[in-house]
Coordinates of C-alpha atoms in Angstrom, one line a residue:
M566 CA 0.5 7.6 -17.4
Q567 CA -2.1 6.4 -19.9
K568 CA -4.3 5.2 -17.1
D569 CA -4.4 8.6 -15.6
R570 CA -5.1 10.2 -19.0
I571 CA -8.0 7.7 -19.5
A572 CA -9.5 8.4 -16.0
R573 CA -9.4 12.2 -16.7
M574 CA -11.0 11.7 -20.1
L575 CA -13.8 9.7 -18.5
K576 CA -14.3 12.2 -15.7
D577 CA -14.5 15.0 -18.3
E578 CA -17.0 13.0 -20.3
T579 CA -19.3 12.7 -17.3
A580 CA -18.8 16.4 -16.3
G581 CA -19.6 17.5 -19.9
G582 CA -23.0 15.7 -19.8
G583 CA -22.0 12.6 -21.7
V584 CA -21.9 9.1 -20.6
V585 CA -21.8 8.7 -16.8
T586 CA -18.5 6.9 -15.9
T587 CA -16.7 5.7 -12.8
S588 CA -13.1 4.7 -12.7
L589 CA -11.8 2.1 -10.2
H590 CA -8.0 1.9 -9.7
P591 CA -7.1 -1.4 -8.1
G592 CA -3.7 -2.1 -6.6
H593 CA -1.9 -5.4 -7.2
I594 CA -4.8 -7.9 -7.4
V595 CA -4.4 -11.1 -5.5
G596 CA -6.5 -14.0 -4.4
P597 CA -7.1 -17.6 -5.6
G598 CA -5.9 -18.0 -9.1
W599 CA -3.9 -14.8 -9.2
A600 CA -0.1 -14.8 -9.3
P601 CA 0.9 -12.1 -6.7
I602 CA 3.5 -9.4 -7.1
G603 CA 6.1 -10.7 -4.6
P604 CA 8.5 -9.1 -2.2
T605 CA 10.9 -8.0 -4.9
G606 CA 8.1 -6.2 -6.8
N607 CA 7.7 -8.8 -9.6
Y608 CA 6.2 -12.1 -10.5
D609 CA 9.4 -14.2 -10.3
P610 CA 8.3 -17.6 -8.8
A611 CA 11.9 -18.2 -7.6
V612 CA 11.4 -15.6 -4.9
W613 CA 8.9 -17.9 -3.2
R614 CA 11.2 -20.9 -3.4
T615 CA 14.0 -18.8 -2.0
L616 CA 11.9 -17.6 0.9
S617 CA 10.5 -21.1 1.6
A618 CA 14.0 -22.5 1.7
G619 CA 15.3 -19.8 4.1
Q620 CA 18.0 -18.8 1.6
P621 CA 19.2 -15.2 1.1
L622 CA 17.0 -13.1 -1.0
R623 CA 18.5 -10.2 -2.9
I624 CA 16.3 -7.1 -2.7
P625 CA 16.8 -4.0 -4.8
G626 CA 17.0 -0.6 -3.3
L627 CA 16.5 0.1 0.4
G628 CA 13.7 -2.4 1.1
V629 CA 11.4 0.3 2.3
E630 CA 9.6 0.7 -1.0
L631 CA 5.9 0.1 -0.8
M632 CA 3.4 -2.1 -2.7
H633 CA -0.3 -1.9 -2.3
H634 CA -2.2 -5.1 -2.9
V635 CA -5.9 -5.8 -3.0
H636 CA -7.9 -9.0 -2.9
A637 CA -10.0 -9.7 -6.0
D638 CA -13.1 -10.1 -3.7
D639 CA -12.5 -6.5 -2.5
V640 CA -12.2 -5.3 -6.1
A641 CA -15.6 -6.9 -6.8
Q642 CA -17.0 -5.2 -3.7
A643 CA -15.9 -1.9 -5.0
F644 CA -17.7 -2.5 -8.3
E645 CA -20.9 -3.6 -6.5
R646 CA -20.8 -0.4 -4.3
A647 CA -20.1 1.8 -7.3
I648 CA -23.2 0.4 -9.0
A649 CA -25.3 0.6 -5.8
H650 CA -24.2 4.2 -5.2
R651 CA -24.3 5.4 -8.8
D652 CA -25.2 8.9 -8.0
M653 CA -22.2 9.3 -5.7
A654 CA -19.9 7.3 -8.0
G655 CA -20.8 9.1 -11.3
G656 CA -17.9 11.1 -12.7
E657 CA -15.5 10.0 -9.9
D658 CA -12.5 7.8 -9.6
F659 CA -11.5 5.6 -6.7
N660 CA -8.5 3.8 -5.4
V661 CA -9.4 0.2 -4.6
V662 CA -6.7 -1.3 -2.4
A663 CA -6.2 -3.1 1.0
P664 CA -6.4 -0.8 4.1
T665 CA -2.6 -0.9 4.4
A666 CA 0.4 -1.4 2.1
L667 CA 3.5 -3.6 2.5
N668 CA 7.1 -2.6 2.2
V669 CA 9.7 -4.9 0.6
R670 CA 11.4 -6.0 3.9
G671 CA 8.2 -6.4 5.9
F672 CA 6.6 -8.4 3.1
A673 CA 9.6 -10.7 2.7
H674 CA 9.7 -11.4 6.5
E675 CA 6.0 -12.1 6.6
A676 CA 6.2 -14.3 3.5
A677 CA 9.1 -16.3 4.9
S678 CA 7.2 -16.9 8.1
W679 CA 4.4 -18.6 6.1
F680 CA 7.0 -21.4 5.5
G681 CA 8.3 -21.4 9.1
Q682 CA 11.4 -19.5 8.0
E683 CA 13.2 -16.3 8.9
A684 CA 13.9 -14.1 5.9
S685 CA 17.6 -13.5 5.1
L686 CA 17.7 -10.3 3.0
E687 CA 20.6 -8.8 1.1
S688 CA 20.1 -5.3 -0.1
V689 CA 21.7 -4.7 -3.5
S690 CA 21.9 -1.9 -5.9
W691 CA 19.5 -1.8 -8.9
E692 CA 22.4 -2.6 -11.1
Q693 CA 23.4 -5.7 -9.0
F694 CA 19.7 -6.8 -8.9
R695 CA 19.4 -6.5 -12.7
A696 CA 22.5 -8.6 -13.2
T697 CA 20.9 -11.5 -11.2
T698 CA 17.5 -11.7 -12.8
T699 CA 15.8 -11.5 -16.2
D700 CA 15.3 -8.2 -17.9
E701 CA 11.6 -8.7 -17.6
H702 CA 11.7 -9.3 -13.8
A703 CA 14.1 -6.4 -13.3
Q704 CA 11.8 -4.0 -15.3
V705 CA 8.7 -5.1 -13.5
S706 CA 10.4 -4.7 -10.1
W707 CA 11.6 -1.2 -11.1
E708 CA 8.1 -0.2 -12.3
H709 CA 6.5 -1.3 -9.1
L710 CA 9.1 -0.2 -6.6
Y711 CA 10.3 3.2 -7.8
R712 CA 6.8 4.5 -7.3
S713 CA 6.5 3.2 -3.8
H714 CA 2.7 2.9 -3.8
C715 CA 0.6 3.7 -0.8
L716 CA -2.8 4.8 -1.7
T717 CA -5.7 6.1 0.3
I718 CA -9.2 4.5 0.2
E719 CA -10.9 7.3 2.1
K720 CA -12.8 8.6 -0.8
A721 CA -14.1 5.1 -1.7
K722 CA -15.0 4.5 2.0
S723 CA -16.9 7.8 2.4
L724 CA -18.7 8.0 -0.9
L725 CA -19.3 4.3 -1.6
G726 CA -19.0 2.6 1.8
Y727 CA -16.1 0.5 0.5
S728 CA -14.7 -1.6 3.3
P729 CA -12.0 -4.1 2.2
T730 CA -12.2 -7.4 4.0
Y731 CA -8.5 -8.4 3.4
E732 CA -5.3 -7.0 4.7
P733 CA -2.5 -7.4 2.1
G734 CA -0.5 -10.2 3.8
P735 CA -3.5 -12.7 4.2
A736 CA -4.6 -11.8 0.7
V737 CA -1.3 -12.6 -0.8
L738 CA -1.1 -15.8 1.3
E739 CA -4.4 -16.9 -0.3
S740 CA -2.8 -16.5 -3.7
V741 CA 0.4 -18.4 -2.8
R742 CA -1.6 -21.2 -1.1
W743 CA -3.8 -21.6 -4.2
L744 CA -0.9 -21.6 -6.6
I745 CA 0.9 -24.3 -4.5
E746 CA -2.2 -26.4 -4.1
H747 CA -2.7 -26.3 -7.9
D748 CA 0.9 -27.2 -8.7
Q749 CA 1.6 -23.8 -10.2
L750 CA 4.2 -22.7 -7.7
E751 CA 7.2 -24.8 -6.5
V752 CA 8.5 -24.2 -3.0
D753 CA 11.1 -26.1 -0.9
R754 CA 9.0 -26.3 2.2
P755 CA 5.2 -26.5 2.7
L756 CA 3.3 -23.7 4.1
A757 CA 3.3 -23.7 7.9
V758 CA 0.2 -21.5 8.2

């Protein structure tokens, strides 16, 4: 809510003849050094261990809720293009995300496959999910999943020439690989990809 209010304030500032502003709205940023929002919509590292072990993963809701990731390199590209196309970018705001979004079930299946596993998913109610995780993880999941983000990048493409390099799965995989290689994420099996 505050982000939207700030973006509108900046847009009004530019329209009123004040400072020329541009707002970029990135999705869930991933890439080397970034802890990704995982298939349950939070940062819980246990999710990756569960998927790597082929154990059942409890997912809240229906599993069709969407998350829209973006690689940090693509965020940087959007900044570069906004600067290069200042006349087009001034007073505008842009979504900066991957070309596609991931849903909870598809994301979990793809992530499990990185470890040579099949995802075993158990749909649970939000109340059941909250009972099996920390308050923080449950709240972060709720905040990400109840919105079911799937954003368009058409405006950024047409006005700035934004062309994201990464699809969300490979971008998240890059994060996971980096975290494992730097002993910041414990998994039961090594990556198979």
